[in-house]
Coordinates of C-alpha atoms and ligand atoms in Angstrom, one line a residue:
M1 CA 88.0 126.2 69.4
R2 CA 90.0 123.3 68.2
T3 CA 92.1 121.6 70.9
I4 CA 90.8 120.3 74.3
G5 CA 93.4 119.5 77.1
I6 CA 92.3 116.7 79.5
I7 CA 94.0 116.3 82.8
G8 CA 94.2 112.6 83.7
G9 CA 94.6 109.7 81.3
G10 CA 92.4 107.0 82.4
Q11 CA 89.3 105.4 80.8
L12 CA 87.1 108.5 81.4
A13 CA 89.6 110.7 79.5
R14 CA 89.8 108.0 76.8
M15 CA 86.0 108.1 76.3
L16 CA 86.0 111.9 76.3
A17 CA 88.8 111.9 73.7
M18 CA 86.8 109.6 71.5
A19 CA 83.7 111.8 71.8
A20 CA 85.7 114.9 71.1
A21 CA 87.2 113.3 67.9
R22 CA 83.7 112.7 66.6
L23 CA 83.0 116.5 66.8
N24 CA 86.4 117.3 65.1
F25 CA 88.2 118.4 68.3
R26 CA 91.8 117.5 69.0
T27 CA 92.7 116.3 72.4
I28 CA 96.0 116.5 74.4
I29 CA 96.3 114.4 77.6
L30 CA 98.3 115.4 80.7
E31 CA 99.2 112.2 82.5
P32 CA 102.4 110.9 84.1
Q33 CA 101.9 107.4 82.9
A34 CA 103.0 106.9 79.3
D35 CA 100.7 105.0 76.9
C36 CA 97.8 105.5 79.3
P37 CA 94.2 104.5 78.2
A38 CA 93.5 108.0 77.0
A39 CA 96.7 108.6 75.1
Q40 CA 96.0 105.6 72.9
V41 CA 93.1 107.5 71.3
A42 CA 94.1 111.1 71.7
N43 CA 96.2 113.4 69.5
G44 CA 99.0 113.8 72.0
Q45 CA 100.2 113.3 75.6
I46 CA 102.3 115.4 77.8
V47 CA 104.0 112.8 80.1
A48 CA 104.3 114.7 83.3
A49 CA 102.9 115.2 86.9
Y50 CA 99.5 117.1 87.0
D51 CA 101.2 119.9 88.9
N52 CA 104.3 120.2 86.8
A53 CA 104.7 123.9 86.0
E54 CA 106.3 123.4 82.6
A55 CA 103.8 120.8 81.6
L56 CA 100.9 123.1 82.5
E57 CA 102.4 125.9 80.4
R58 CA 102.7 123.6 77.5
L59 CA 99.1 122.5 78.0
A60 CA 97.9 126.0 78.1
A61 CA 99.9 126.9 75.0
E62 CA 98.6 123.9 72.9
C63 CA 94.9 124.0 74.0
D64 CA 91.9 126.3 73.7
V65 CA 90.1 124.9 76.8
V66 CA 91.1 122.5 79.5
T67 CA 89.0 119.9 81.4
Y68 CA 89.7 116.9 83.6
E69 CA 88.6 113.4 84.3
F70 CA 89.1 113.1 88.0
E71 CA 88.3 115.3 91.0
N72 CA 91.8 115.1 92.7
V73 CA 93.4 117.3 90.1
P74 CA 95.5 119.8 92.2
V75 CA 93.3 122.9 92.6
D76 CA 96.5 125.1 92.3
A77 CA 97.2 123.6 88.8
A78 CA 93.6 124.2 87.7
E79 CA 93.7 127.8 89.0
R80 CA 97.0 128.5 87.3
L81 CA 95.6 127.2 84.0
A82 CA 92.4 129.2 84.5
R83 CA 94.5 132.4 84.4
T84 CA 95.3 131.9 80.8
L85 CA 92.5 129.9 79.3
P86 CA 89.0 128.5 80.2
V87 CA 89.1 125.6 82.6
F88 CA 85.8 123.7 82.8
P89 CA 84.3 122.5 85.2
P90 CA 85.5 125.6 87.2
P91 CA 88.3 124.9 89.7
R92 CA 85.8 125.8 92.5
A93 CA 84.0 122.5 91.7
L94 CA 87.3 120.7 92.5
E95 CA 87.8 122.5 95.7
T96 CA 84.2 121.7 96.8
S97 CA 84.4 118.0 96.0
Q98 CA 87.9 117.2 97.1
D99 CA 87.0 117.4 100.8
R100 CA 84.0 115.4 102.2
V101 CA 83.3 118.0 104.9
T102 CA 83.4 121.0 102.5
E103 CA 81.3 119.0 100.1
K104 CA 78.6 118.2 102.6
Q105 CA 78.6 121.8 103.9
F106 CA 78.2 123.0 100.3
L107 CA 75.3 120.5 99.6
N108 CA 73.5 121.5 102.8
G109 CA 74.0 125.2 101.8
C110 CA 72.2 124.3 98.5
G111 CA 69.3 122.9 100.6
I112 CA 70.3 119.3 99.9
E113 CA 70.1 116.8 102.7
T114 CA 73.2 114.7 103.4
A115 CA 74.0 112.2 106.2
R116 CA 74.8 114.0 109.4
F117 CA 78.5 114.3 110.0
H118 CA 81.3 115.4 112.3
A119 CA 84.8 116.4 111.3
I120 CA 87.4 114.0 112.9
D121 CA 90.9 115.0 113.8
S122 CA 91.6 112.6 116.6
Q123 CA 90.6 109.4 118.3
D124 CA 88.8 111.5 120.9
D125 CA 86.8 113.2 118.2
L126 CA 85.9 109.8 116.8
E127 CA 84.6 108.4 120.1
R128 CA 82.6 111.6 120.8
A129 CA 81.0 111.5 117.4
L130 CA 80.2 107.8 117.5
A131 CA 78.5 108.4 120.9
D132 CA 76.4 111.0 119.2
F133 CA 75.4 108.5 116.4
S134 CA 74.7 105.6 118.9
G135 CA 77.8 103.8 117.8
Q136 CA 76.8 103.6 114.1
G137 CA 78.6 105.4 111.3
V138 CA 81.0 105.5 108.5
L139 CA 84.5 106.8 109.1
K140 CA 86.0 108.2 105.8
T141 CA 89.1 110.2 105.1
R142 CA 88.1 113.7 104.1
R143 CA 90.3 113.6 101.0
L144 CA 91.5 111.1 98.4
G145 CA 89.0 108.3 99.1
Y146 CA 87.6 106.4 96.1
D147 CA 85.8 103.1 95.5
G148 CA 85.3 102.6 99.2
K149 CA 89.0 102.9 100.0
G150 CA 89.9 104.8 103.2
Q151 CA 86.7 103.8 105.0
R152 CA 85.6 102.0 108.2
V153 CA 82.0 101.1 109.0
F154 CA 80.7 101.0 112.6
R155 CA 77.5 98.9 112.7
S156 CA 76.7 99.1 116.5
E157 CA 78.0 100.1 119.9
A158 CA 79.7 96.7 120.1
D159 CA 82.0 97.8 117.3
D160 CA 85.2 98.8 119.1
P161 CA 86.6 102.0 117.6
A162 CA 90.0 101.6 119.3
D163 CA 92.8 102.8 117.1
A164 CA 90.3 103.3 114.2
Y165 CA 91.4 106.9 113.6
L166 CA 95.1 106.0 113.3
A167 CA 94.2 102.8 111.3
L168 CA 92.8 105.1 108.6
G169 CA 96.1 106.9 108.5
G170 CA 95.5 109.5 111.3
V171 CA 94.6 112.1 108.6
P172 CA 91.7 114.6 108.7
S173 CA 88.5 112.4 108.5
I174 CA 84.8 112.6 108.7
L175 CA 82.3 110.4 110.6
E176 CA 79.0 110.2 108.8
S177 CA 75.8 108.9 110.3
F178 CA 74.9 105.5 109.0
V179 CA 72.2 105.8 106.3
A180 CA 69.8 102.9 106.2
F181 CA 69.1 103.2 102.6
E182 CA 66.9 101.2 100.4
R183 CA 68.8 101.8 97.2
E184 CA 71.5 104.0 95.7
I185 CA 71.0 106.2 92.6
S186 CA 73.0 108.8 90.8
I187 CA 72.1 111.4 88.3
I188 CA 74.2 112.7 85.5
A189 CA 73.6 116.3 84.5
A190 CA 75.2 119.0 82.5
R191 CA 75.3 122.8 82.3
G192 CA 76.4 124.6 79.2
T193 CA 78.3 127.9 78.9
D194 CA 74.9 129.7 78.3
G195 CA 73.5 128.3 81.5
T196 CA 71.3 125.6 79.9
I197 CA 70.9 122.6 82.1
A198 CA 70.1 119.1 80.9
C199 CA 69.7 115.9 83.1
Y200 CA 69.8 112.3 82.2
D201 CA 67.4 109.9 83.9
P202 CA 68.7 108.7 87.3
A203 CA 70.5 105.3 87.4
E204 CA 70.1 102.7 90.1
N205 CA 73.6 101.6 91.2
V206 CA 74.8 98.4 92.9
H207 CA 78.3 98.3 94.4
R208 CA 80.4 95.2 95.1
N209 CA 83.4 95.5 97.4
G210 CA 82.9 99.3 97.3
I211 CA 83.2 99.4 93.5
L212 CA 80.3 100.1 91.1
H213 CA 79.0 96.8 89.7
T214 CA 75.9 97.7 87.8
S215 CA 73.9 100.8 86.9
T216 CA 70.2 100.1 85.8
V217 CA 68.0 102.6 84.0
P218 CA 65.2 103.4 84.8
A219 CA 65.9 103.2 88.5
S220 CA 63.1 101.8 90.7
I221 CA 62.0 105.1 92.1
N222 CA 58.8 107.2 91.6
E223 CA 58.6 110.4 89.7
A224 CA 58.7 112.6 92.8
T225 CA 62.1 111.1 93.7
A226 CA 63.4 111.5 90.2
E227 CA 62.3 115.1 90.2
A228 CA 64.0 115.7 93.5
A229 CA 67.3 114.3 92.0
R230 CA 67.0 116.6 89.0
L231 CA 66.3 119.6 91.3
A232 CA 69.3 118.8 93.5
A233 CA 71.6 118.5 90.5
T234 CA 70.2 121.7 89.1
A235 CA 70.9 123.5 92.4
V236 CA 74.5 122.2 92.5
L237 CA 75.2 123.2 88.9
T238 CA 73.8 126.7 89.4
A239 CA 75.6 127.3 92.7
L240 CA 78.9 126.3 91.2
G241 CA 78.5 128.3 88.0
Y242 CA 79.3 125.0 86.5
V243 CA 80.2 124.1 82.9
G244 CA 80.4 120.4 81.9
V245 CA 79.0 117.1 83.2
I246 CA 78.6 116.3 86.8
G247 CA 77.5 113.2 88.7
V248 CA 75.5 113.4 91.9
E249 CA 75.2 110.2 94.0
F250 CA 72.3 109.7 96.5
F251 CA 71.0 107.2 99.0
V252 CA 67.2 106.6 98.7
L253 CA 65.3 106.0 101.9
A254 CA 62.3 103.7 102.0
D255 CA 59.9 106.7 101.8
G256 CA 61.7 107.9 98.7
T257 CA 63.7 110.7 100.5
L258 CA 67.1 111.4 98.9
I259 CA 70.2 111.8 101.0
A260 CA 73.1 113.1 98.8
N261 CA 76.3 111.2 99.3
E262 CA 78.8 112.8 96.9
I263 CA 79.3 114.9 93.8
A264 CA 81.8 114.1 91.1
P265 CA 82.8 117.1 88.9
R266 CA 83.3 115.0 85.8
V267 CA 81.8 112.3 83.7
H268 CA 81.0 109.4 86.0
N269 CA 81.1 105.6 85.8
S270 CA 77.3 105.5 86.7
G271 CA 76.7 107.4 83.4
H272 CA 78.4 105.0 81.0
W273 CA 75.0 103.6 80.2
T274 CA 74.3 106.8 78.3
E275 CA 76.5 105.8 75.3
A276 CA 74.1 102.9 74.6
A277 CA 70.7 104.2 75.6
C278 CA 70.9 107.9 74.7
V279 CA 71.5 109.5 71.3
V280 CA 74.1 111.8 73.0
S281 CA 76.3 110.2 75.7
Q282 CA 77.6 111.8 78.8
F283 CA 81.0 112.1 77.1
E284 CA 79.7 114.0 74.1
Q285 CA 77.6 116.1 76.4
H286 CA 80.7 117.0 78.3
I287 CA 82.6 117.9 75.2
R288 CA 79.7 119.9 74.0
A289 CA 79.4 121.9 77.2
V290 CA 83.2 122.7 77.6
T291 CA 83.4 123.8 73.9
G292 CA 80.3 126.0 74.1
L293 CA 78.2 123.9 71.8
P294 CA 74.5 123.4 72.4
L295 CA 73.7 120.6 74.8
S296 CA 71.5 117.5 74.1
N297 CA 68.4 117.3 76.2
G298 CA 69.6 114.0 77.7
A299 CA 66.7 112.0 76.4
R300 CA 66.9 108.2 76.6
H301 CA 65.6 105.9 73.9
S302 CA 65.9 102.6 75.8
G303 CA 66.1 101.0 79.2
C304 CA 69.5 99.3 79.9
V305 CA 71.9 97.8 82.4
M306 CA 75.6 98.8 82.5
Q307 CA 78.0 96.3 84.2
N308 CA 81.6 97.0 84.9
L309 CA 84.2 94.5 83.9
I310 CA 86.6 94.4 86.8
G311 CA 89.8 92.4 87.1
D312 CA 89.3 88.9 85.9
D313 CA 85.8 89.8 84.7
I314 CA 87.5 90.5 81.4
D315 CA 87.8 86.8 80.9
T316 CA 84.0 86.7 80.3
L317 CA 84.4 88.9 77.2
P318 CA 83.6 86.1 74.7
A319 CA 80.2 85.5 76.4
W320 CA 79.4 89.3 76.2
L321 CA 80.5 89.4 72.6
A322 CA 78.0 86.6 71.8
K323 CA 75.1 88.7 73.0
P324 CA 73.4 90.6 70.2
D325 CA 72.1 93.6 72.2
T326 CA 75.3 94.4 74.2
L327 CA 77.6 97.3 73.7
I328 CA 81.1 96.5 74.7
H329 CA 83.6 99.2 75.7
L330 CA 87.3 98.2 76.7
Y331 CA 89.8 100.6 78.2
G332 CA 93.1 99.5 76.6
K333 CA 94.6 98.2 79.9
T334 CA 96.9 95.2 79.4
E335 CA 97.2 93.9 82.9
A336 CA 94.0 92.8 84.8
R337 CA 94.7 93.4 88.5
P338 CA 92.0 92.7 91.1
G339 CA 89.7 95.7 91.5
R340 CA 91.0 97.4 88.2
K341 CA 88.3 98.6 85.8
M342 CA 89.1 96.9 82.5
G343 CA 85.9 97.9 80.6
H344 CA 82.1 97.8 80.7
V345 CA 79.2 96.4 78.9
T346 CA 75.7 97.8 78.4
W347 CA 72.8 95.8 77.3
L348 CA 69.5 97.2 76.2
D349 CA 66.3 96.2 78.1
Ligands
AMP401 P1 81.6 106.6 99.0 O1 83.0 106.4 99.0 O2 81.2 107.8 99.9 O3 80.9 106.6 97.7 O4 81.0 105.2 99.7 C1 81.1 104.0 99.1 C2 79.8 103.1 99.5 O5 79.7 103.0 100.9 C3 78.5 103.8 99.2 O6 78.2 103.7 97.8 C4 77.6 103.2 100.2 O7 77.2 101.9 99.6 C5 78.4 103.0 101.4 N1 78.2 104.2 102.3 C6 78.9 105.3 102.2 N2 78.6 106.2 103.1 C7 77.6 105.6 103.8 C8 76.7 106.1 104.9 N3 76.9 107.3 105.5 N4 75.8 105.2 105.3 C9 75.6 104.0 104.8 N5 76.3 103.5 103.7 C10 77.4 104.3 103.3

């Protein structure tokens, strides 16, 4: 085992490549954008579309195992690779998480509670479903939504749904019941090739404009809620025969009940704190898992807060640099567009 192929070339792949290098693995990135954040620190890049047949053949020939940094990797491409070399997490995890309806059905099948939901394929479906949820709910595209994109919130019966289905693109969608949550948490967990499972402590997440702003550890939840999060992550990892790191996001109700929102079959933004507050970060944990090395137990030595640097936030860098207890991680992106993740900082508590 020497070379790891990574599909996707953003900051998650960049951080995976850095962790891989520390364990003496080489990395090859498959990403259509040249000089992407990951390629800047990896051993090579194949500049091609994720489903380019020739590129996939080259990746398979040059690597010993393939992993990925985002859940919208074409399932066909992952399955094709899996015929010649190990692909971790398994392509089934992609299939499950790419469609919000499939994902919720899978979670419910694992005994994990989610928001109630209806599949929406027309404006009529939407109006019927809204009536069932007393006019409140969140309409989302089933596929390809991220950072709150492709969503519409209905707060009451006064909210007029006219044309809402078409406004979201007229694509297969889902209406979720509105969850009146007290806080949002996520848990990062990993499963090794030998079936060992290790969970990090849950993080409490605050979003701004649909994008993660901060993750704070420990989260303000009691031990029973933390244990429920660990059990849910364990059930998901086991059911998928998973290998690698996964992120599971939850809403927490006032009584501590967890409602699962989504699973991310990859390292996750809400796990970036692990590089500052744990001996082994989520990135190294993922590399260990997909290469068959023993996992860390996920133990944490400090409390911390991770904050994303989004768009112009990058201008505050000098102030972060002046703080003695703050770890800074930048992603090698030259242009700071609004909403673009430029880096993150983590300070110890
Ligand atoms: P998502 O794209 O599913 O991660 O949703 C983005 C954000 O929208 C979540 O982090 C929540 O803050 C909010 N949200 C999503 N779904 C719901 C829901 N069913 N009820 C209430 N808030 C939601």
